[in-house]
Amino acid sequence: MADIIKLLPDSIANQIAAGEVIQRPASVVKELLENSVDAGAKHIQLIVKDSGKTLIQVVDDGKGMTETDARMSLERHATSKIRSAEDLFHLSTMGFRGEALASISAVAQFDIKTRAIGSDIGTHLVVEASTVKEQEICATPVGTTMAIKNLFFNLPARRKFLKSDPVEMRHIIDEFERVALVNEHVEFKLYHNDQELFFLPIGTKRQRIINVLGKSYNEKLVPVDESTDIVNISGFVGKPESARKGRGEQFLFVNNRFFRSGYYHSAIQNAFEGLIPSGFHPSYFIYLEVDPESIDVNIHPTKTEIKFEQEKAIYAFLRSAVKRSLGQYHVAPSLDFDLETAFDVVPLRKDQEVKMPTIEVDPEYNPFESTERKPRQSNSDWASGQRFQKPMTQNWESLYENLNTMATPDEQIQKLELSGSDDQTKVRQIGLRYILVQSEDGIFLLHQYRAHARILLEDFETSLSDHPQGSQQELFPSTLDLSSQDAALMASVMPTLDKIGFQIELFGQHSFIIRGIPSACIELNIEDTLLGFINDLKENKPTDDAQLRDRIVRSMAQQTAIKSGRTLKAQEMLAMFRNLMRCKQPQYDLNGKPTFVLLNSGTLDKLFEA
Ligand code: ADP
Ligand code: MG
């Protein structure tokens, strides 16, 4: 019998190997960006056409390659990064397998222009399916430009399995973000179909996170910092109130490499115990540094799991580091998502006049000028506006009961004694949800969430009607991926959104790019606001533009208002009080529920009649 075993030609072997490394356009993006970072680039541009299906181009100003290196770089197992197996344990670069360029060139049309530092002239290579088609000298700046055209052109089955444009683009953005979040010392730009999606200037880690994920993160981040013998932990976690139900922004890096770990995720989640409701997940950006010898990254190229020698110890350090920063920044234990109504309030009559109380406040100080952005509210949050529905008489009873049972009359009087002269003693927060303000007219008790929602509602209404077209260009347009049902709903309200200053474009089938937002919303997390708003619309569809506009404003106000459970400073409470009193309708919240109650001699007399 004749021998039947043959070696596969290189080009086929490369194609097979490519299948492991290059699964979709995003894998190319990851490999090219990592190569540019490894080459010491300070500026990296990623240019993508049709979600990478037509073109993926990376332009860097790194050290470039000589003519020989450029040819060599396409060979399998050709790498400048390790020389011996031993080197694998001291990796400081992202790449080391020497497989990426060989794999990419096997499955695409590949165009490389590169010039090494110190060379006068550059090299231009055109490669197709592992074959060099052209090689010439060329004029090009120091650095490297790689263009990958028509990925999988020679593997039609594979090309057919690529997902829709928005899905592939989402993968590309994910990879881009993972590289950008650890390389804040490098400037990145991302263009898709000639539109700039990201511009990330060089800055601090915190600035990078904010530039990548949106301005809302500025308010949400709490720093984490811990050094031990086996691990250095740095980075940020999101404040508990920014936790979400769905997949949030969760990033773990070790030695500047993104990785996934359910184990460390639970360490972080654990540190939030008692601070966030079950089913919610905090966002985090955690950077671990360990001895490179104590981890194993030499695993499957596309896997993002990493083996740690000291897994358990790191778990414990991570958990306590996060716990400590939550405590240090006073975000711990003040949150209370399941509020009990301990103390009901009595509203003013609608016709009753409210006198401006005389309180000296710093007129410049307004902590609510930059309100915290809130995550999409859960149903229970929306429901919080629906409480306090007991009949009036019962309100009085429970107020009285509280005075009786919670403390002795003496203690109670002490608590209510607000006769001091500084701000501190004129306001008090009660149960993290009511604000007590002493004025000459008596004692005002504000419901913090409702009062703030009323203030915001009127703010938004004014800004929207003052500048009907006022729109603020988003520096970093965000994208919104919706289900087809939600996308259809969104599309139907887009013309109205446009009128009040949103600039939203359909992008693919179910995705939207938000390019501009009403000036009144610049402080909001716009993605969350729109998502909350869409959910809101699903429940009852507005009939005309005015109604829709009203809905948007309400939705924005409800979502951004400071919720119960948040500790407020004296000045914040005073500002809230002052702003509420300036409202056209200070007494009622968006659902017609009382925002405050005034205890003056008249109401007190009634109270004591009972
Ligand atoms: P690896 O990154 O694992 O070494 P690659 O196939 O990704 O393997 O790259 C092969 C080699 O090509 C690299 O080791 C590097 O020397 C060179 N190279 C790749 N991209 C660049 C770039 N943008 N600038 C300079 N050199 C590069
Ligand atoms: Mg590489």
XYZ file of C-alpha atoms and ligand atoms in Angstrom:
638
model
C 0.000 0.000 0.000
C 1.283 3.457 -0.849
C 2.000 6.001 1.879
C -0.976 8.245 2.349
C 0.085 10.787 4.946
C 1.147 14.140 3.518
C 2.142 17.383 5.167
C -0.344 20.148 4.551
C 0.961 23.078 2.556
C 1.784 26.092 4.757
C -1.033 28.190 3.410
C -3.621 25.620 4.484
C -1.938 25.050 7.840
C -2.033 28.787 8.391
C -5.693 28.931 7.506
C -6.494 26.243 10.003
C -4.437 27.935 12.687
C -6.020 31.247 11.786
C -9.366 29.806 12.739
C -8.202 29.667 16.328
C -6.755 33.138 16.560
C -8.963 35.095 14.187
C -12.634 34.435 14.711
C -14.106 37.756 13.756
C -13.066 41.307 12.905
C -12.706 42.089 16.597
C -9.937 39.468 16.937
C -7.940 41.272 14.254
C -8.492 44.545 16.071
C -7.243 43.079 19.326
C -4.079 41.644 17.765
C -3.200 44.785 15.820
C -3.815 47.146 18.725
C -1.724 44.990 21.028
C 1.100 44.914 18.493
C 1.050 48.700 18.232
C 1.163 49.063 22.014
C 4.026 46.553 22.178
C 5.844 48.596 19.534
C 5.795 51.566 21.905
C 3.334 53.674 19.932
C 2.114 56.918 21.533
C -0.697 57.500 19.054
C -2.855 54.744 17.665
C -5.705 55.119 15.207
C -8.161 52.401 14.430
C -10.135 52.864 11.244
C -12.947 50.479 10.527
C -15.340 50.140 7.605
C -18.526 48.112 7.747
C -17.794 46.807 11.213
C -14.457 45.496 10.037
C -15.867 43.342 7.269
C -14.459 45.602 4.554
C -11.540 47.288 6.280
C -9.632 47.248 9.552
C -6.741 49.638 9.579
C -4.387 50.455 12.433
C -1.981 53.342 12.174
C 0.704 53.664 14.843
C 3.817 55.682 15.523
C 5.703 52.869 17.204
C 9.190 51.692 16.452
C 8.277 50.200 13.062
C 9.961 47.294 11.308
C 12.915 46.906 9.000
C 12.353 45.312 5.607
C 13.494 41.900 6.847
C 11.424 42.122 10.012
C 8.369 43.065 8.007
C 8.749 39.894 5.908
C 9.545 37.823 8.978
C 6.607 39.115 10.953
C 4.271 37.154 8.685
C 5.870 33.797 9.437
C 4.252 31.532 11.963
C 6.008 31.602 15.327
C 7.877 34.692 14.262
C 8.070 37.010 17.218
C 10.510 39.587 18.464
C 9.137 39.253 21.937
C 10.495 36.019 23.326
C 13.643 34.113 22.543
C 13.318 31.127 24.829
C 10.619 29.241 26.653
C 12.015 30.754 29.824
C 11.050 34.238 28.592
C 7.431 33.215 28.752
C 7.565 33.663 32.496
C 8.719 37.249 32.384
C 6.371 38.641 29.802
C 5.930 42.352 29.702
C 4.385 42.461 26.238
C 0.899 41.555 25.087
C 1.975 39.306 22.226
C 4.431 36.480 22.362
C 3.060 33.625 20.254
C 4.099 35.082 16.934
C 0.906 33.828 15.356
C -1.290 36.802 14.803
C 0.108 38.301 11.637
C 0.628 34.887 10.049
C -2.976 34.024 10.813
C -4.387 37.309 9.592
C -2.441 37.160 6.353
C -3.836 33.677 5.697
C -7.432 34.850 5.688
C -7.440 38.379 4.284
C -5.878 40.851 1.925
C -3.195 42.442 3.988
C -1.371 45.660 3.309
C 1.563 46.703 5.501
C 3.516 49.929 5.421
C 6.235 50.322 7.967
C 9.390 52.274 8.637
C 11.791 51.468 11.463
C 13.274 54.169 13.648
C 16.595 55.074 12.076
C 15.651 53.972 8.554
C 15.231 56.563 5.821
C 12.823 54.564 3.807
C 9.900 52.318 4.516
C 8.635 48.977 3.259
C 5.310 48.281 1.606
C 4.016 44.710 1.515
C 0.877 43.388 -0.112
C -0.079 39.934 1.062
C -3.019 37.764 0.127
C -3.800 34.347 1.557
C -0.282 33.976 2.996
C 1.395 34.907 -0.316
C 3.414 38.071 -0.679
C 2.048 39.676 -3.852
C 4.084 42.842 -3.847
C 6.999 44.270 -1.988
C 8.429 47.704 -2.615
C 10.136 50.522 -0.839
C 7.907 53.430 0.052
C 7.874 56.764 1.778
C 6.021 56.482 5.058
C 6.444 57.974 8.524
C 8.200 56.016 11.271
C 5.728 53.508 12.585
C 3.420 50.965 11.083
C 0.141 51.024 9.192
C -1.647 47.740 8.715
C -4.741 47.451 6.584
C -6.786 44.269 6.553
C -9.250 44.157 3.698
C -12.077 41.723 3.093
C -11.519 39.469 6.041
C -12.270 35.800 5.262
C -12.494 36.614 1.527
C -11.120 33.142 0.866
C -13.322 31.437 3.464
C -16.864 32.254 2.325
C -18.452 29.952 4.894
C -16.677 31.772 7.663
C -17.574 35.145 6.259
C -21.197 34.129 6.108
C -21.166 33.347 9.795
C -20.218 36.850 10.796
C -22.968 38.527 12.757
C -24.828 41.706 11.843
C -22.861 44.943 11.627
C -23.935 46.290 15.019
C -22.973 43.036 16.734
C -19.561 42.856 15.099
C -19.001 46.527 15.849
C -19.902 45.955 19.492
C -17.197 43.265 19.647
C -14.690 45.628 18.082
C -15.528 48.340 20.569
C -15.182 45.845 23.428
C -11.674 44.918 22.337
C -10.773 48.534 21.727
C -11.936 49.487 25.212
C -9.994 46.677 26.869
C -6.763 47.824 25.253
C -7.491 51.511 25.808
C -8.326 51.076 29.486
C -4.853 49.812 30.336
C -2.904 52.136 28.098
C -3.848 55.585 29.289
C -0.368 56.762 28.279
C -1.306 56.165 24.628
C -3.702 58.286 22.592
C -6.374 56.298 20.771
C -8.847 57.191 18.070
C -11.523 55.010 16.596
C -13.320 55.792 13.348
C -16.150 53.770 11.931
C -17.325 54.515 8.402
C -15.580 57.890 8.592
C -17.203 58.851 11.830
C -15.123 59.386 14.932
C -16.469 57.140 17.682
C -13.699 57.616 20.236
C -10.986 60.125 20.832
C -9.021 59.220 23.919
C -6.301 61.696 24.809
C -3.386 60.720 27.037
C -4.301 61.171 30.696
C -4.764 59.436 34.023
C -6.526 56.110 34.463
C -9.535 57.862 35.843
C -9.692 60.221 32.875
C -9.308 57.303 30.524
C -12.182 55.430 32.107
C -14.364 58.510 31.869
C -13.349 59.138 28.267
C -14.110 55.564 27.344
C -17.324 55.044 29.251
C -18.820 58.466 29.538
C -18.837 61.477 31.766
C -21.295 59.876 34.118
C -18.462 57.768 35.509
C -16.808 60.793 37.022
C -19.378 60.786 39.790
C -19.574 57.057 40.143
C -15.984 55.989 40.693
C -14.507 55.162 44.070
C -10.755 54.508 44.045
C -9.350 51.181 45.244
C -5.723 50.912 46.246
C -3.953 48.171 48.116
C -0.405 46.854 48.061
C 0.570 43.517 49.468
C 3.476 41.135 48.983
C 1.698 39.059 46.416
C -0.527 41.533 44.618
C -0.943 45.234 44.041
C -4.544 46.210 43.534
C -5.547 49.514 42.041
C -8.433 50.921 40.075
C -12.000 51.901 40.783
C -15.344 50.479 41.708
C -18.688 52.091 40.957
C -20.622 53.472 43.896
C -23.331 51.113 45.146
C -26.118 53.303 43.820
C -24.709 52.953 40.318
C -25.004 49.164 40.374
C -27.245 47.701 37.712
C -29.329 44.664 37.193
C -27.882 43.693 33.870
C -24.330 43.303 32.733
C -22.573 46.480 33.762
C -19.092 47.659 32.999
C -16.833 45.129 34.640
C -13.169 45.056 33.830
C -10.407 43.013 35.414
C -6.826 43.328 34.295
C -3.708 41.565 35.439
C -0.323 42.952 34.473
C -2.086 45.140 31.907
C -3.948 42.273 30.323
C -7.731 42.035 30.319
C -9.079 38.828 31.779
C -12.332 37.340 32.964
C -12.867 35.673 36.263
C -16.092 34.644 37.871
C -14.080 33.987 41.011
C -12.742 37.534 41.406
C -16.056 38.932 40.265
C -17.607 37.268 43.280
C -14.872 38.712 45.523
C -15.896 42.192 44.435
C -19.591 41.439 44.486
C -19.094 40.126 47.996
C -17.555 43.383 49.155
C -20.780 45.110 48.133
C -22.879 42.814 50.264
C -25.642 44.680 51.987
C -25.037 47.761 49.860
C -26.741 46.670 46.683
C -29.880 44.599 46.243
C -29.436 41.025 45.180
C -29.347 40.602 41.428
C -27.524 43.920 40.976
C -23.908 44.115 39.870
C -21.420 46.858 40.609
C -19.249 48.226 37.855
C -15.513 47.985 38.373
C -12.145 48.615 36.778
C -9.627 46.620 38.750
C -5.965 46.412 37.862
C -3.940 43.653 39.507
C -0.203 43.479 39.409
C 1.461 40.234 40.305
C 4.803 38.603 39.706
C 4.573 37.460 36.047
C 5.918 34.088 37.161
C 2.900 33.536 39.358
C 0.367 33.532 36.526
C -0.082 31.474 33.419
C -1.126 33.426 30.361
C 0.200 30.899 27.917
C -3.161 29.462 27.138
C -5.489 29.494 24.184
C -5.009 32.767 22.294
C -8.588 33.903 22.338
C -9.389 32.829 25.860
C -9.380 35.492 28.445
C -8.988 33.281 31.497
C -5.759 33.394 33.399
C -4.462 30.974 36.028
C -3.210 32.463 39.286
C -0.962 30.633 41.701
C -2.203 32.541 44.731
C -5.834 32.635 43.787
C -7.293 32.415 47.292
C -5.069 35.022 48.849
C -5.778 37.434 46.003
C -9.499 36.828 46.436
C -9.276 37.833 50.096
C -7.144 40.907 49.398
C -9.405 42.031 46.606
C -12.515 41.682 48.704
C -11.098 43.601 51.635
C -9.556 46.281 49.417
C -12.928 47.002 47.828
C -14.675 46.885 51.187
C -12.241 49.325 52.626
C -12.618 51.867 49.855
C -16.382 51.680 50.032
C -16.108 52.418 53.748
C -13.519 55.124 53.350
C -15.563 57.017 50.864
C -18.605 56.833 53.077
C -20.613 55.021 50.522
C -21.111 52.113 52.875
C -23.620 51.478 55.038
C -26.012 54.300 54.291
C -27.994 52.596 51.599
C -31.349 51.201 52.211
C -33.173 49.930 49.196
C -36.088 48.461 51.009
C -37.441 51.380 52.868
C -40.131 51.062 55.439
C -42.401 53.990 55.900
C -41.812 54.866 59.492
C -43.065 58.374 59.476
C -45.800 59.673 57.258
C -46.207 63.275 56.293
C -49.064 65.684 56.042
C -49.273 67.812 52.934
C -50.031 71.483 52.810
C -53.330 72.395 51.298
C -53.017 73.319 47.684
C -54.054 76.930 48.263
C -51.928 77.448 51.308
C -49.250 80.044 50.800
C -45.676 79.104 51.393
C -43.536 81.779 52.933
C -39.882 81.840 52.093
C -38.173 81.034 55.364
C -35.260 83.196 56.323
C -32.097 81.227 56.342
C -28.660 82.450 55.463
C -27.240 80.272 52.732
C -24.290 80.629 50.453
C -25.987 81.783 47.256
C -23.165 80.445 45.054
C -23.311 76.982 46.422
C -25.490 74.573 44.541
C -24.467 70.969 44.829
C -27.253 69.978 42.487
C -25.771 71.815 39.608
C -24.007 68.603 38.880
C -26.370 65.916 39.889
C -25.265 62.395 40.153
C -26.218 60.254 37.227
C -28.349 57.391 38.165
C -28.528 53.972 36.656
C -31.747 52.901 35.091
C -34.183 52.564 37.882
C -35.512 49.242 38.861
C -39.188 48.697 39.263
C -38.884 48.982 42.983
C -37.304 52.403 42.581
C -40.136 53.581 40.416
C -42.502 52.253 42.972
C -40.926 54.321 45.709
C -42.972 57.245 44.489
C -46.086 55.242 45.097
C -45.842 54.997 48.843
C -47.534 57.041 51.511
C -51.035 56.238 50.533
C -52.570 55.890 53.931
C -55.507 58.108 54.765
C -54.759 61.334 56.551
C -55.973 60.415 59.986
C -53.671 57.479 60.013
C -50.824 59.797 59.075
C -51.412 61.839 62.144
C -51.613 58.731 64.219
C -48.388 57.342 62.974
C -46.637 60.637 63.460
C -47.857 60.708 66.997
C -46.961 57.094 67.518
C -43.486 57.753 66.347
C -43.008 60.566 68.730
C -44.172 58.272 71.475
C -42.395 55.065 70.763
C -39.108 55.966 69.190
C -37.670 57.928 72.041
C -38.616 59.513 75.320
C -40.185 62.955 74.987
C -36.974 64.469 76.324
C -34.811 62.821 73.706
C -37.318 63.729 71.051
C -37.253 67.365 72.015
C -33.493 67.316 72.000
C -33.569 65.901 68.533
C -35.904 68.569 67.314
C -34.092 71.383 68.998
C -32.595 73.326 66.207
C -31.912 76.607 67.795
C -28.225 76.884 66.987
C -27.069 79.534 64.602
C -24.982 77.646 62.055
C -26.314 75.728 59.072
C -25.579 72.385 60.640
C -28.189 72.860 63.285
C -30.873 74.231 60.985
C -31.152 71.158 58.854
C -31.178 67.505 59.638
C -31.581 64.413 57.573
C -33.964 61.915 59.062
C -33.828 58.255 58.122
C -31.801 59.210 55.034
C -35.015 60.185 53.300
C -36.458 63.243 54.970
C -34.964 66.626 55.440
C -35.889 68.704 58.398
C -35.434 72.446 57.977
C -36.035 74.959 60.686
C -37.422 78.285 59.609
C -39.238 81.135 61.203
C -42.497 79.727 59.916
C -41.997 76.439 61.607
C -40.416 73.190 60.700
C -40.376 71.971 57.123
C -40.083 68.279 56.496
C -39.012 67.524 52.936
C -39.219 64.216 51.202
C -35.769 64.171 49.647
C -36.483 62.159 46.507
C -39.794 63.776 45.657
C -38.509 67.269 46.350
C -35.493 66.788 44.163
C -37.567 65.254 41.365
C -39.829 68.335 41.429
C -36.834 70.671 41.247
C -35.336 68.779 38.334
C -38.642 68.587 36.506
C -39.004 72.342 36.526
C -35.341 72.801 35.631
C -35.642 70.543 32.639
C -38.882 72.132 31.520
C -37.341 75.581 31.610
C -34.209 74.598 29.788
C -36.175 72.768 27.155
C -38.588 75.602 26.508
C -35.928 78.301 26.681
C -33.837 76.599 24.063
C -36.205 74.437 22.146
C -33.447 73.303 19.820
C -30.621 73.540 22.343
C -28.475 70.550 21.744
C -25.089 69.639 23.046
C -22.875 67.604 20.746
C -21.679 64.495 22.517
C -17.912 64.440 22.461
C -18.046 60.687 22.553
C -21.200 59.558 20.847
C -22.586 56.591 22.710
C -24.391 53.709 21.151
C -27.561 52.138 22.347
C -28.378 48.547 21.466
C -32.038 47.679 21.735
C -34.238 44.688 21.169
C -36.133 44.894 17.898
C -39.320 45.799 19.719
C -37.628 48.609 21.651
C -35.802 49.748 18.537
C -39.082 50.160 16.708
C -40.461 52.180 19.607
C -37.354 54.308 19.656
C -37.575 54.916 15.928
C -41.177 56.057 16.291
C -40.308 58.720 18.869
C -37.101 59.899 17.230
C -38.672 62.893 15.443
C -39.930 64.270 18.757
C -36.670 63.543 20.515
C -35.041 65.453 17.720
C -37.241 68.489 18.369
C -36.181 68.724 21.958
C -32.513 68.445 21.164
C -31.610 64.785 20.970
C -29.553 63.887 17.920
C -29.989 60.209 17.483
C -29.255 58.150 14.427
C -30.191 54.660 13.524
C -27.078 52.569 13.237
C -27.624 49.090 11.872
C -30.872 47.412 12.689
C -31.317 47.753 16.419
C -28.638 50.188 17.410
C -28.615 53.920 17.734
C -25.834 56.422 17.950
C -26.476 59.346 20.257
C -24.638 62.305 18.816
C -26.278 65.142 20.633
C -28.444 65.604 23.693
C -30.539 68.456 25.060
C -28.349 70.859 26.970
C -30.423 70.189 30.062
C -29.303 66.592 30.053
C -25.567 66.961 29.902
C -25.276 65.741 33.431
C -27.289 62.603 32.846
C -26.155 59.182 31.883
C -27.939 59.441 28.631
C -27.963 55.766 27.732
C -29.574 54.862 31.006
C -32.009 57.727 30.722
C -33.119 56.664 27.277
C -33.406 53.035 28.309
C -35.503 53.979 31.311
C -37.540 56.189 29.088
C -38.176 53.435 26.540
C -39.317 51.142 29.331
C -41.587 53.876 30.499
C -43.078 54.331 27.048
C -43.787 50.636 26.739
C -46.213 50.887 29.606
C -48.252 53.703 28.141
C -47.693 55.194 24.787
C -48.054 58.963 24.507
C -50.588 60.304 22.035
C -48.938 63.488 20.793
C -45.673 65.396 20.809
C -46.490 67.503 23.819
C -47.296 64.442 25.834
C -44.188 62.684 24.683
C -42.093 65.654 25.597
C -43.693 65.799 28.986
C -42.909 62.120 29.465
C -39.282 62.596 28.590
C -38.892 65.418 31.026
C -40.569 63.477 33.804
C -38.603 60.397 33.076
C -35.365 62.343 33.203
C -36.338 64.007 36.459
C -37.378 60.791 38.150
C -34.258 59.011 37.097
C -31.841 61.664 38.175
C -33.395 62.703 41.433
C -31.442 61.836 44.533
C -33.092 58.821 45.970
C -33.891 57.918 49.519
C -30.930 56.362 51.233
C -28.348 58.857 50.139
C -26.623 60.887 52.838
C -26.798 64.611 52.228
C -24.609 67.373 53.553
C -26.134 70.312 55.390
C -25.415 72.618 52.490
C -26.931 70.204 50.033
C -30.078 70.032 52.089
C -30.307 73.799 52.299
C -29.801 74.121 48.572
C -32.484 71.537 47.987
C -34.840 73.422 50.248
C -34.126 76.750 48.631
C -34.517 75.354 45.126
C -37.754 73.656 46.035
C -39.228 76.867 47.384
C -38.427 78.549 44.096
C -40.433 76.015 42.143
C -43.755 76.939 40.602
C -45.378 73.952 42.239
C -43.264 73.203 45.266
C -45.845 71.228 47.187
C -46.281 68.321 44.833
C -44.040 65.813 43.193
C -44.516 64.504 39.679
C -47.352 62.250 40.747
C -49.159 64.819 42.832
C -47.779 63.509 46.108
C -46.577 65.887 48.795
C -42.951 66.961 48.619
C -42.946 68.546 52.050
C -45.034 69.230 55.071
C -44.900 72.270 57.290
C -45.264 71.975 61.016
C -46.226 75.424 62.183
C -48.144 76.492 65.228
C -51.399 75.861 63.397
C -50.622 72.308 62.401
C -49.043 71.661 65.766
C -52.177 72.849 67.517
C -54.152 70.341 65.513
C -51.697 67.642 66.314
C -52.073 68.250 70.005
C -55.845 68.293 69.817
C -55.843 64.646 68.838
P 3.587 38.545 18.509
O 2.906 39.841 18.794
O 3.035 37.430 19.307
O 5.064 38.652 18.580
P 2.559 38.908 15.857
O 2.285 37.943 14.762
O 1.419 39.682 16.391
O 3.247 38.103 17.024
O 3.684 39.890 15.382
C 4.897 39.373 14.931
C 6.021 40.373 15.093
O 5.841 41.455 14.204
C 6.076 41.023 16.466
O 6.799 40.233 17.398
C 6.762 42.345 16.165
O 8.171 42.184 16.160
C 6.329 42.656 14.738
N 5.224 43.628 14.715
C 3.914 43.361 14.588
N 3.174 44.485 14.583
C 4.055 45.517 14.712
C 3.908 46.961 14.807
N 2.709 47.572 14.745
N 5.025 47.695 14.938
C 6.248 47.082 15.003
N 6.422 45.757 14.947
C 5.354 44.959 14.799
Mg 0.956 40.242 18.400
